[in-house]
Amino acid sequence: DAYGPDAVRLFFMKEVAFGQDGNFSEQSFRDTVNATLANSVGNMLNRTLGLLRKNFDAGLPCSAAEAAGATAAAGEAGEQPQQQHPLVAVCEQQVAAAAAAYGKLAPHQAVEAVLAISAAGNLYLEQTAPWSALKKGSDEEKAAAGRVLVAVLETARILAVALSPVTPRLSSRIYQQLGLGEGAMDGSVSWGDTAWGQLQAGHRTADPQPVFARLDDSVPFVTEPSPGAAAAVPAGGKGGGGKGAAAGGAKKQQKQQKQKAPAAAAAAS
């Protein structure tokens, strides 16, 4: 309950091969979940939706098919076929790898394949830097930047479907952010929906909200002391004990003995 089932499932499905033993520490769990769900998947979606809302009023300037069309379409007769859009290629390759891994009960390989999609989406954003063109580019450059945003959002949609066997709630939130309802949770989405091209021009997305909250210091540890709490305990003991506490106790005892000494002398006389 402390972390939610999606985070727990993702960690164990990713880090432990099915049927084998594995190691667990809560710090490792938090680091893994933050790196994958918050930093990679969540960051790719959230910053893209933010740019879309700021520059296109949250509406898609083109369809996913059009976003990939500049490089994905075949050439004219007598010409060499144009290169496939890089995100289309990554999605097709990694979705196929994930399907094969799920089928042979190797969820750790499936999760790695799907997370490679978000890594590619973030890399594509960094390489194309659509924020620069949207800020001071020509109309043509701004249109190209819009296609970048749509391509990344379609990538996030495909990732949500491919990861839904492990993280159904997260996938549902991604679909909600994309303005597609709760398809990943209500049973209306199937593996066939990993095919590229569902997002349509003019479709409106939701107000950007994080789909996974980062596990920071405000989230308490459950199975082990937090690093901060451990650092606060002196080396010699627990809860403020150790040498400091022992020294304080000795001084207090000496003071009490000094106070009793005059009273004892008076009673003797």
PDB file of C-alpha atoms in Angstrom, residues 38 62 97 108 114 116 133 158 166 180 185 190 206 214:
ATOM      1  CA  ALA A  38       9.213   8.946 -12.755  1.00  0.00           C
ATOM      2  CA  CYS A  62      -1.253  16.589 -36.959  1.00  0.00           C
ATOM      3  CA  ALA A  97      10.635  -8.134 -28.296  1.00  0.00           C
ATOM      4  CA  HIS A 108      12.141  -9.032 -16.924  1.00  0.00           C
ATOM      5  CA  VAL A 114       9.281  -1.537 -23.161  1.00  0.00           C
ATOM      6  CA  ALA A 116      13.782   1.079 -24.088  1.00  0.00           C
ATOM      7  CA  ALA A 133      11.965  25.867 -32.712  1.00  0.00           C
ATOM      8  CA  ILE A 158       2.223   2.571 -27.402  1.00  0.00           C
ATOM      9  CA  VAL A 166       2.791  -4.983 -15.449  1.00  0.00           C
ATOM     10  CA  LEU A 180      -8.039   8.710 -24.341  1.00  0.00           C
ATOM     11  CA  MET A 185      -7.794  -0.452 -17.464  1.00  0.00           C
ATOM     12  CA  SER A 190      -5.601  -4.932 -26.809  1.00  0.00           C
ATOM     13  CA  ALA A 206      -5.614  16.596 -20.732  1.00  0.00           C
ATOM     14  CA  ARG A 214       8.728  10.596  -7.485  1.00  0.00           C
TER      15      ARG A 214
END
